[in-house]
Each structure stands twice: as C-alpha cells, then as structure tokens.
N, CA, C and O of each residue as an XYZ file, in Angstrom:
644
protein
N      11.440    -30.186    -18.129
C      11.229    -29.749    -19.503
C      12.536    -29.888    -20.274
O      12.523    -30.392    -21.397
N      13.853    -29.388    -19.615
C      15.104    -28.983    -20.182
C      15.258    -29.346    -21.974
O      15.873    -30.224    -22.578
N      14.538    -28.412    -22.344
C      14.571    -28.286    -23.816
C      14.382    -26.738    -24.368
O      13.405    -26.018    -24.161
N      15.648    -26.393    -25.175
C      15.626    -25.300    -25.914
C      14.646    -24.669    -26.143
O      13.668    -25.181    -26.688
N      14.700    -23.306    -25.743
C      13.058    -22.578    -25.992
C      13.828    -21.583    -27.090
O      14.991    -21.181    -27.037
N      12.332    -21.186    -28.580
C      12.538    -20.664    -29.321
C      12.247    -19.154    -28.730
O      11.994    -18.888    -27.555
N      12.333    -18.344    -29.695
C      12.689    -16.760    -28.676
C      10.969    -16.448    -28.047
O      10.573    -16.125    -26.927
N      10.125    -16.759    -29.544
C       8.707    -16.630    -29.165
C       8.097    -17.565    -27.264
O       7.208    -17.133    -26.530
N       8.753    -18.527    -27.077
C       8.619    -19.650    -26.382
C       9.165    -19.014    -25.274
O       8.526    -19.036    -24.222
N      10.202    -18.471    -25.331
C      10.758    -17.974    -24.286
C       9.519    -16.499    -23.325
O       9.227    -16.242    -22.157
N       9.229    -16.021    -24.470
C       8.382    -14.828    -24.376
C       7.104    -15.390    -23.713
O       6.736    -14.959    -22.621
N       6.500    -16.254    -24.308
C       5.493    -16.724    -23.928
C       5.617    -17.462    -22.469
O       4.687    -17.565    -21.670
N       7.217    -18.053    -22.241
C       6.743    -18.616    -20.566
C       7.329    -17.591    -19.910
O       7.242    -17.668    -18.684
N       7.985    -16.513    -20.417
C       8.141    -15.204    -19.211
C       7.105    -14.603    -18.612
O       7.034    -14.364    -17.407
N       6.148    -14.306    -19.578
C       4.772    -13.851    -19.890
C       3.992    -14.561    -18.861
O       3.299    -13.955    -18.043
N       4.122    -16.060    -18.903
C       3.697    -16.766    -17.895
C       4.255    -16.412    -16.614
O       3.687    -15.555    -15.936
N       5.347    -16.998    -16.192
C       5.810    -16.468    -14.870
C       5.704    -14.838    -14.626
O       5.157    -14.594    -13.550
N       5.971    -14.045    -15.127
C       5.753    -12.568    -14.836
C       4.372    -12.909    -13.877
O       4.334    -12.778    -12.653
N       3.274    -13.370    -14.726
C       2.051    -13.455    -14.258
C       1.909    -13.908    -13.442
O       1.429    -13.205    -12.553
N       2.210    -15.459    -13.075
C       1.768    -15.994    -12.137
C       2.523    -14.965    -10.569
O       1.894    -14.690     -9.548
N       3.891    -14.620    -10.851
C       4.320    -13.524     -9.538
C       3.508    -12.498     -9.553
O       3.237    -12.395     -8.356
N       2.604    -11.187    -10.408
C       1.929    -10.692    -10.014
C       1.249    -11.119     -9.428
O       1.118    -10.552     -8.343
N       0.409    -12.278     -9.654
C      -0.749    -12.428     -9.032
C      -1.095    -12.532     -7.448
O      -1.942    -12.135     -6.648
N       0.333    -13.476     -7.506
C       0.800    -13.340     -6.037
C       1.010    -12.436     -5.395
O       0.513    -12.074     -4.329
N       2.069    -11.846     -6.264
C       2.008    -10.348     -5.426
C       0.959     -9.477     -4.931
O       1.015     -8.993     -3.800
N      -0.167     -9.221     -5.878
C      -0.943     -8.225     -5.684
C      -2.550     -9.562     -4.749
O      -3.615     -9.400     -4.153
N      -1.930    -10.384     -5.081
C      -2.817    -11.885     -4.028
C      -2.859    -11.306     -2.554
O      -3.844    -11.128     -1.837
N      -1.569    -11.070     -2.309
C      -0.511    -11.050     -1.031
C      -1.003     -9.732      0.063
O      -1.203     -9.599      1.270
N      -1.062     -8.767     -1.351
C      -0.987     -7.442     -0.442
C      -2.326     -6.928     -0.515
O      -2.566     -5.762     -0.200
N      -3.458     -7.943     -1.021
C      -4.667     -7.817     -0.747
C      -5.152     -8.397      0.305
O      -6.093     -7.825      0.855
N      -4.732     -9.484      0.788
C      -4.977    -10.668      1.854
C      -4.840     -9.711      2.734
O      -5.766     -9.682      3.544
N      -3.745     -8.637      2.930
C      -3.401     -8.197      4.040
C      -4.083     -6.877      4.847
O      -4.039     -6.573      6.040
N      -4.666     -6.288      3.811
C      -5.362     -5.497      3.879
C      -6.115     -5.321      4.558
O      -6.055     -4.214      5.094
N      -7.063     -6.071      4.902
C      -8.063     -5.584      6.067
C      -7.204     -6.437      7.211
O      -7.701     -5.921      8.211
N      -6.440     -7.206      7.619
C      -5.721     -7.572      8.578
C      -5.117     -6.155      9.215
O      -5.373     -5.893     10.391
N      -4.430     -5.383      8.531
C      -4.017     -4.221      8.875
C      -4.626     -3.160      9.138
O      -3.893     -2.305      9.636
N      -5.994     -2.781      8.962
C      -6.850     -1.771      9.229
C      -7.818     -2.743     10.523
O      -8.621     -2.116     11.214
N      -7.702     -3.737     10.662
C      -8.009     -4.186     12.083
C      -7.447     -4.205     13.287
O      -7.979     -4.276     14.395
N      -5.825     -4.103     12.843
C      -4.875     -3.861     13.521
C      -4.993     -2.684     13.952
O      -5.132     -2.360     15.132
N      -4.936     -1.859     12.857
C      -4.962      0.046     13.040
C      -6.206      0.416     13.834
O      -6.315      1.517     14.374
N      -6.908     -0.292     13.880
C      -8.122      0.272     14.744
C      -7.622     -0.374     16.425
O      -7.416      0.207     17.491
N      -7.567     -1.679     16.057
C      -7.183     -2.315     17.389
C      -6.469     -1.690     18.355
O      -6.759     -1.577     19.547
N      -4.933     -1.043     17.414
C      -3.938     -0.173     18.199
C      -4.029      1.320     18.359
O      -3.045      2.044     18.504
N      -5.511      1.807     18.318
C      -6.248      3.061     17.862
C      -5.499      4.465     18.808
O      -5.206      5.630     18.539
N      -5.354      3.018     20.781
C      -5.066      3.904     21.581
C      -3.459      3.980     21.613
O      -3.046      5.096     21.928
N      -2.715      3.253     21.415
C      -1.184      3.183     20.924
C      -0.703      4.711     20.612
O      -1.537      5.491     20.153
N       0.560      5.121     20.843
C       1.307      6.076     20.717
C       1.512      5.916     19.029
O       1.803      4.883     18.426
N       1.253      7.347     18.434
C       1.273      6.833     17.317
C       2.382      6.711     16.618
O       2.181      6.284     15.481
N       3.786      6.992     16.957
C       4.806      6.407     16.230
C       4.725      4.521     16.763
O       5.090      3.725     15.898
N       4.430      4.154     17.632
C       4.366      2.801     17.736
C       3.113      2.338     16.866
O       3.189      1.237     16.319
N       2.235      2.930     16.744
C       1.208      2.309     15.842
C       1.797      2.068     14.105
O       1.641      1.074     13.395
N       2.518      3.396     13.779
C       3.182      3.708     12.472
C       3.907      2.856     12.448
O       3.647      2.309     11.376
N       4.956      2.136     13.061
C       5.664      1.632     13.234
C       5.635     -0.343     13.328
O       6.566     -1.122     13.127
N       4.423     -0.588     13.646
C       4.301     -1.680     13.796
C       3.160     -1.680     12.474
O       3.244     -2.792     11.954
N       2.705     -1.306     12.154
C       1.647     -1.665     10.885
C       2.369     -1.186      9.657
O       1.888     -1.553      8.584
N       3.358     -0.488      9.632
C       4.628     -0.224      8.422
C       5.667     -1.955      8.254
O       6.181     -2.568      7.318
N       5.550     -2.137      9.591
C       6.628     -3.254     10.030
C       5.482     -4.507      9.170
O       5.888     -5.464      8.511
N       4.542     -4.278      9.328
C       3.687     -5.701      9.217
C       3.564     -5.681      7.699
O       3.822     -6.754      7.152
N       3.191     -4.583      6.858
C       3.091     -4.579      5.889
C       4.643     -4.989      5.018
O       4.874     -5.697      4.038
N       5.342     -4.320      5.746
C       7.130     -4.429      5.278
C       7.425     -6.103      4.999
O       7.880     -6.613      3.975
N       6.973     -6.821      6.373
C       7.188     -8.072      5.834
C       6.405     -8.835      5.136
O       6.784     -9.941      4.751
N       5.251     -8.372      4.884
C       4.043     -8.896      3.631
C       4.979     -8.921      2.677
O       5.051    -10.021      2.129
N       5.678     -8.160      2.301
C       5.933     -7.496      0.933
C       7.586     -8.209      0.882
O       8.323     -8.189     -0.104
N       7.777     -8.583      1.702
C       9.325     -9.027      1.859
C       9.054    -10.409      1.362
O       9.473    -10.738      0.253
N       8.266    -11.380      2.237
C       7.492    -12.810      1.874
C       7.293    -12.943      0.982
O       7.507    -14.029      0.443
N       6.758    -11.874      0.320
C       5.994    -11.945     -1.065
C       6.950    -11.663     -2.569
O       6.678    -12.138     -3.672
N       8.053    -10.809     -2.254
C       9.363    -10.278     -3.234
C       9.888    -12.526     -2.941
O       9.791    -13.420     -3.783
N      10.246    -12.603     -1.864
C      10.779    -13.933     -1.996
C      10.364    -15.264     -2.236
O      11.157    -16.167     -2.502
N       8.568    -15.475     -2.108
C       8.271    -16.462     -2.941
C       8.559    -16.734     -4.276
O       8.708    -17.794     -4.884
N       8.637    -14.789     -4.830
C       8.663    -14.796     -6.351
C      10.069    -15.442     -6.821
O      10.168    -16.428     -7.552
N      10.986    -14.807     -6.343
C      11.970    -15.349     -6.043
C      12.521    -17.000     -6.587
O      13.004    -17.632     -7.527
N      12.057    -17.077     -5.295
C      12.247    -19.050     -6.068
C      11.309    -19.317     -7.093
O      11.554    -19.963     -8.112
N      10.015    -18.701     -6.733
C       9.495    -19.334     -8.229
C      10.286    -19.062     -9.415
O      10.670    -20.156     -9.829
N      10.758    -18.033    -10.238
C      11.795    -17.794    -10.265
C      13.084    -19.258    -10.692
O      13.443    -19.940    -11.652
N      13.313    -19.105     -9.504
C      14.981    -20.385     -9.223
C      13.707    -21.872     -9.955
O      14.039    -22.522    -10.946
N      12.809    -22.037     -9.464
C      11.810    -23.194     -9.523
C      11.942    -23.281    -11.650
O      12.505    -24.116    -12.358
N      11.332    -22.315    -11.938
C      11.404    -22.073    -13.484
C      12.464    -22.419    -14.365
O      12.584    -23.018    -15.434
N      13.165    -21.855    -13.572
C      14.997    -21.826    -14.660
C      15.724    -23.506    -13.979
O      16.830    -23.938    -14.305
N      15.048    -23.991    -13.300
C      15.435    -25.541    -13.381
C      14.460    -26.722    -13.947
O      14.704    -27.727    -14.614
N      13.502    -26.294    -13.517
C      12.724    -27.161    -14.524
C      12.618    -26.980    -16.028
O      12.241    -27.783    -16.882
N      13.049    -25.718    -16.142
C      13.204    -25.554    -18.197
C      14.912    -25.981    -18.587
O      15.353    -25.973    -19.736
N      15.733    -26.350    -17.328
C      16.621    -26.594    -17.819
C      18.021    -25.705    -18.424
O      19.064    -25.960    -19.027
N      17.075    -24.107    -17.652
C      18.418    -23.110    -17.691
C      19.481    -23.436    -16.950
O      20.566    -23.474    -17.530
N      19.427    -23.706    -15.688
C      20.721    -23.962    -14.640
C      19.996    -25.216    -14.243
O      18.846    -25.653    -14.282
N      21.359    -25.651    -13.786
C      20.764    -27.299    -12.465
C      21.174    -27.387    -11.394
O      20.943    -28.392    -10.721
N      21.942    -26.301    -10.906
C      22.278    -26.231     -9.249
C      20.738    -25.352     -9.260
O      20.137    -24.623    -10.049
N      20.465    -26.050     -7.523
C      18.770    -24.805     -7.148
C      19.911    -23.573     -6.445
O      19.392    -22.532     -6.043
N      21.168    -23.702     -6.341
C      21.951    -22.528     -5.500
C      22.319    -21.083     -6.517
O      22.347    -19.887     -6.225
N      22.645    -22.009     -8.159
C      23.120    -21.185     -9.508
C      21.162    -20.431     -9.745
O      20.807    -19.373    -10.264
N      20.455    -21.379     -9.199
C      19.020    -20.722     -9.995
C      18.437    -19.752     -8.829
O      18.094    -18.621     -9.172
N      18.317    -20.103     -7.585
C      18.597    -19.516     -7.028
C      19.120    -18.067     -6.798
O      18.310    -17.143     -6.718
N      20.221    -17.890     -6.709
C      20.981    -16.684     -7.008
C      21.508    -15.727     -8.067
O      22.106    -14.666     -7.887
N      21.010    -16.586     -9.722
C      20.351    -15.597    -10.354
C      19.016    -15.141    -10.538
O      18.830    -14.028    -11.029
N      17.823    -16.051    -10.117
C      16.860    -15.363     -9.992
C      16.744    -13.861     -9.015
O      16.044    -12.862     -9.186
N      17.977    -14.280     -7.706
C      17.740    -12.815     -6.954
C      18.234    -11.626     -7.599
O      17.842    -10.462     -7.522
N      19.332    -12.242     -8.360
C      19.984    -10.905     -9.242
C      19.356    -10.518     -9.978
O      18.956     -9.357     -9.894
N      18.959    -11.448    -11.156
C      18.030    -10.968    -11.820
C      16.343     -9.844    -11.185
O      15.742     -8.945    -11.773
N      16.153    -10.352    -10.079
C      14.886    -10.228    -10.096
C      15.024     -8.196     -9.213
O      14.274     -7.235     -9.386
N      16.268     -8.322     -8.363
C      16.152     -7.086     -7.963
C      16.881     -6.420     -8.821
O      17.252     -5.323     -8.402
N      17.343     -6.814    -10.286
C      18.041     -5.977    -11.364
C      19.208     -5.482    -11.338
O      19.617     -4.573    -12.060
N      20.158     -6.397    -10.007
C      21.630     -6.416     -9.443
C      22.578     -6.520    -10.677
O      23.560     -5.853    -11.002
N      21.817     -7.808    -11.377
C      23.068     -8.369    -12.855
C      24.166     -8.244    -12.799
O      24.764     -7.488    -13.565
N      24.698     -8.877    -11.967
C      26.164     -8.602    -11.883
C      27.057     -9.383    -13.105
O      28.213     -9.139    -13.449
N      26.128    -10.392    -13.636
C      27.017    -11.182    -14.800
C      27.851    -12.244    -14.520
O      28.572    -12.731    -15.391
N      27.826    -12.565    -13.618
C      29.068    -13.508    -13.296
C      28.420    -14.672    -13.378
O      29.214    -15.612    -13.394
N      27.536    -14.924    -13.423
C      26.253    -16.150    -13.996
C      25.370    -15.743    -14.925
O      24.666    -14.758    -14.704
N      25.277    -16.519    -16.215
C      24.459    -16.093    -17.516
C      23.932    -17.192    -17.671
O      24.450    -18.300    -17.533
N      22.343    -16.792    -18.114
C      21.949    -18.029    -18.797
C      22.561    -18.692    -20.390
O      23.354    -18.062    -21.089
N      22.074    -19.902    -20.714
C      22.323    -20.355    -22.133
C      21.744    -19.248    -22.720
O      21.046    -18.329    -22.290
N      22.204    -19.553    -23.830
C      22.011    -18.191    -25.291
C      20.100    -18.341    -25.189
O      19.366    -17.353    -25.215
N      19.583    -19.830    -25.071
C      18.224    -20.286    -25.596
C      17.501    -19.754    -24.275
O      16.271    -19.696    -24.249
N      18.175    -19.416    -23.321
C      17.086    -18.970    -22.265
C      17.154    -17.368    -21.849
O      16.283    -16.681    -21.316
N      18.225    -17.082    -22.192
C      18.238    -15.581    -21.861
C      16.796    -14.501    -22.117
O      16.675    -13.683    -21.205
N      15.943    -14.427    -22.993
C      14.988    -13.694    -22.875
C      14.215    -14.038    -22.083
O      13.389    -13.277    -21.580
N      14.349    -15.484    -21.764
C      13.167    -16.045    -20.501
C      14.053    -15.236    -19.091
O      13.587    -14.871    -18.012
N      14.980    -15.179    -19.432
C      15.461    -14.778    -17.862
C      15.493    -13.593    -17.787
O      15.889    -13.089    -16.736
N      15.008    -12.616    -19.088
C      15.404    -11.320    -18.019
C      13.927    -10.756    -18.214
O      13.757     -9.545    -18.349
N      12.767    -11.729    -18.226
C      11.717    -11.162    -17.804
C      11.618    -11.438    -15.901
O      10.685    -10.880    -15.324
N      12.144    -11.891    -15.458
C      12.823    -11.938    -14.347
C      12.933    -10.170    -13.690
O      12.345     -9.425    -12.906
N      14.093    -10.177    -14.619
C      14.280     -8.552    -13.947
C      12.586     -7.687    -14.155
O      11.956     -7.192    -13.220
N      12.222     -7.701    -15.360
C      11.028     -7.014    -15.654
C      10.104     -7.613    -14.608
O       9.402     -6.707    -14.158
N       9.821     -8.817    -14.028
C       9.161     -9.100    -12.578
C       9.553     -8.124    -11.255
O       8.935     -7.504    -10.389
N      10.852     -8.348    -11.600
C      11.154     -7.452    -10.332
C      11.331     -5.894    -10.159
O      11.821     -5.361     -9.163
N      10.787     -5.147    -11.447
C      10.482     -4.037    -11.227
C       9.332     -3.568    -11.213
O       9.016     -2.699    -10.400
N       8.531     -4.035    -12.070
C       7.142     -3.988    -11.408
C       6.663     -4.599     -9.946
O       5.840     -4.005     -9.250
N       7.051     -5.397     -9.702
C       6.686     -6.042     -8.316
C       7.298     -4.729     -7.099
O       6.577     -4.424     -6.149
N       8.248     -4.269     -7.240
C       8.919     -3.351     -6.810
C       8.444     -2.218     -6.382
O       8.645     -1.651     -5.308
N       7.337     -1.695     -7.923
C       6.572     -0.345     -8.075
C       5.658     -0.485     -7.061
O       5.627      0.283     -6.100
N       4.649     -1.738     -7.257
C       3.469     -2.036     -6.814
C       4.087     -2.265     -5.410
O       3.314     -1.755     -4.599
N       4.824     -2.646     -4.974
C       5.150     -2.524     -3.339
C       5.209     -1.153     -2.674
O       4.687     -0.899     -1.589
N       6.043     -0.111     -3.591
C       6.762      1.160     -3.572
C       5.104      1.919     -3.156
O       4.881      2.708     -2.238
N       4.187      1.405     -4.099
C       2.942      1.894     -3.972
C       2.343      1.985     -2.920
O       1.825      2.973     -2.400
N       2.426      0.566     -2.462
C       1.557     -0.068     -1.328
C       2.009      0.302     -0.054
O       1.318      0.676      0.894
N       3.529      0.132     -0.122
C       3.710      1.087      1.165
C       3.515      2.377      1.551
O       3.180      2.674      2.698
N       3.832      3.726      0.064
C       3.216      4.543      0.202
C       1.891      5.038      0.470
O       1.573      6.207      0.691
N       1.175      4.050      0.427
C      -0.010      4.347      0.633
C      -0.026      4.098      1.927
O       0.028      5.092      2.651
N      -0.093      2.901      2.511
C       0.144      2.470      4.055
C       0.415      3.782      4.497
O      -0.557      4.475      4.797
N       1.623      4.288      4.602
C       2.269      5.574      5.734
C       1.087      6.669      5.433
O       0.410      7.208      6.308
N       0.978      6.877      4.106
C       0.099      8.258      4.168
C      -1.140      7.970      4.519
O      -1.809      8.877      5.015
N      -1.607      6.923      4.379
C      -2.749      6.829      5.043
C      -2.645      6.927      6.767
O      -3.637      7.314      7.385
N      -1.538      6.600      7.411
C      -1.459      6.700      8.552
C      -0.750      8.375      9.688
O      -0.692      8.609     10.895
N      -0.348      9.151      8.405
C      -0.114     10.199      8.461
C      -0.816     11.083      8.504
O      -0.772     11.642      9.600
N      -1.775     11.704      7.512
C      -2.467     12.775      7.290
C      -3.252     12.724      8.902
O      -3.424     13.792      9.489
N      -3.722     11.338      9.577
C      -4.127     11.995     10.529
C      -3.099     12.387     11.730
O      -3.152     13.238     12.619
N      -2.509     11.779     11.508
C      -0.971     12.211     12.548
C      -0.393     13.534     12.525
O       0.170     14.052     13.489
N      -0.595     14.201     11.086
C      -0.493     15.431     11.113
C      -1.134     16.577     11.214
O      -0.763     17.744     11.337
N      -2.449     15.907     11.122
C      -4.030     16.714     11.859
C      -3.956     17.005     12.769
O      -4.068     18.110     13.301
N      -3.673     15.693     13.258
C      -4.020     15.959     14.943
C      -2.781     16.734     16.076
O      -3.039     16.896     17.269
N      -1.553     17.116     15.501
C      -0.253     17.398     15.963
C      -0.797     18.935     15.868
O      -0.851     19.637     16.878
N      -1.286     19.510     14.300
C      -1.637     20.319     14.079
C      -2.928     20.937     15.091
O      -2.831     21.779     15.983
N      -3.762     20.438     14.766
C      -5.211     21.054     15.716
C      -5.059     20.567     17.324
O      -5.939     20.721     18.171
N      -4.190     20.156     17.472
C      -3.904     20.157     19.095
C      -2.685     21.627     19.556
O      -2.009     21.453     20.571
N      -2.567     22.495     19.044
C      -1.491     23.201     18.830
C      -1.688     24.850     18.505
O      -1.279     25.233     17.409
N      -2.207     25.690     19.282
C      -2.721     26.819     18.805
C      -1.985     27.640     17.580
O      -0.785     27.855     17.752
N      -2.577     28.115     16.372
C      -2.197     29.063     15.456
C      -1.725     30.161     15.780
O      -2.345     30.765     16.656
N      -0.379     30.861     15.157
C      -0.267     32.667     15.325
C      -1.509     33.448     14.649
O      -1.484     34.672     14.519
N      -2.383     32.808     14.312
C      -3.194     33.967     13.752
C      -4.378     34.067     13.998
O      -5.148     34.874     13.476
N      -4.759     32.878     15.197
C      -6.382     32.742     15.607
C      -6.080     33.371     16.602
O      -5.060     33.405     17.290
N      -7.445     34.094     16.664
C      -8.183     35.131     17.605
C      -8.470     34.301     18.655
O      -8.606     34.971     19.679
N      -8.635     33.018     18.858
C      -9.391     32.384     19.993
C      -8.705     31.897     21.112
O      -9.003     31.463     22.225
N      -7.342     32.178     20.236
C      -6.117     32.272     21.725
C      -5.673     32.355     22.747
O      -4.451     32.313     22.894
C-alpha cells in the first residue's frame, strides 16, 4: 500500500485490524472450548491440582498463540501500509504497542500513528477477554474443588459427628 493514510483512513483500517484480531481471538478461545471440557472429563480421575493444572496450562497456551498471531498481524499491517520496513522494527513495535509497553524508542510516521495505537487498544481488550476466559476456566474448576475438600471434612457444628 505504503501510502499516507488520512486520520479518518487511519481509523477506519485500525477499526479493521482491531477486528479482524478479535475475531481471532474470541475464534481461538471458542475452538477450544469443548476440547477442554473433554479433557476435564477425560482427566475426571486425576488428582485435582494436576487436572487444574494441566487444563489452566492448555488454555494458557490457547491464549498465548492467540495474543501472538495478533501480534504479527499487527507487524504484517504496519509493513504493508508502509509504516516501518524492517518485519524486526514492525515486529517489535507491534509487541510494544500491543501489550501497551511504549517504550518510545520506535515511533511511527506522524501519518500512521493513530493506526498504530489502535494496536495498543487491541491489546487491551484482547487482554480483558483472556483475563476473562481464564477466570472463568479456574472457577469453573474450583467451586467443585472446594465442595468437595469441604463435604469430605466434618463441620464443628453438625450433630452427625
């Protein structure tokens, strides 16, 4: 493309990429979903910090794969529009940008900067929706972990003692 984007232009292909990484993202951590509750049943008889532990782990790297496709797509964007032309400079501000590091020591042109820091705005939502997804993962794998610790465990106040 490497041609000057007007501010609207810029907005409009952030808008784009933002999107196309959600989609992925939330693509990603849907795919995985019943993979992991097949698992969780599979490993039903498993000790359950090893069960917690390996279906936290599985989901962990869903979400890791998935933060780093965005990633280059990302580095992929800001060279084909002609922000940077090393893939190492696009590259490594997309990671800054995207986990909201900004350290500054690499800036885009004046004409791409709003395209690039929807970048960061990718990477905080992508962030949430992970933050989510894992929370959900553990507590879903908890409440019965703490049932069952619990009702295996006599009360000070039951009579049936």
């Amino acid at each position: 493309m490497d041609t000057a984007m007007s501010q609207s232009g810029q907005v409009l292909w952030g808008s784009v990429v933002l999107s196309l990484c959600a989609i992925i993202h939330v693509g990603l951590l849907a795919v995985i979903i019943e993979p992991l509750e097949t698992l969780g049943r599979w490993m039903r008889t498993r000790r359950r910090a090893t069960r917690t532990a390996i279906l936290t782990g599985v989901a962990f790297g869903m979400i890791v794969f998935s933060h780093t496709v965005q990633i280059w797509l990302w580095a992929y964007f800001l060279m084909w529009m002609g922000a940077l032309v090393e893939f190492y400079d696009a590259l490594y501000f997309s990671l800054v940008t995207y986990t909201t590091v900004g350290y500054g020591d690499l800036i885009l042109p004046v004409e791409f900067r709003v395209f690039g820091a929807f970048g960061g705005i990718t990477g905080i939502l992508c962030f949430g929706i992970s933050t989510a997804f894992l929370v959900s993962q553990v507590s879903s794998i908890m409440p019965s972990a703490i049932d069952q610790s619990f009702d295996s465990k006599p009360r000070s106040g039951d009579k049936d003692t």
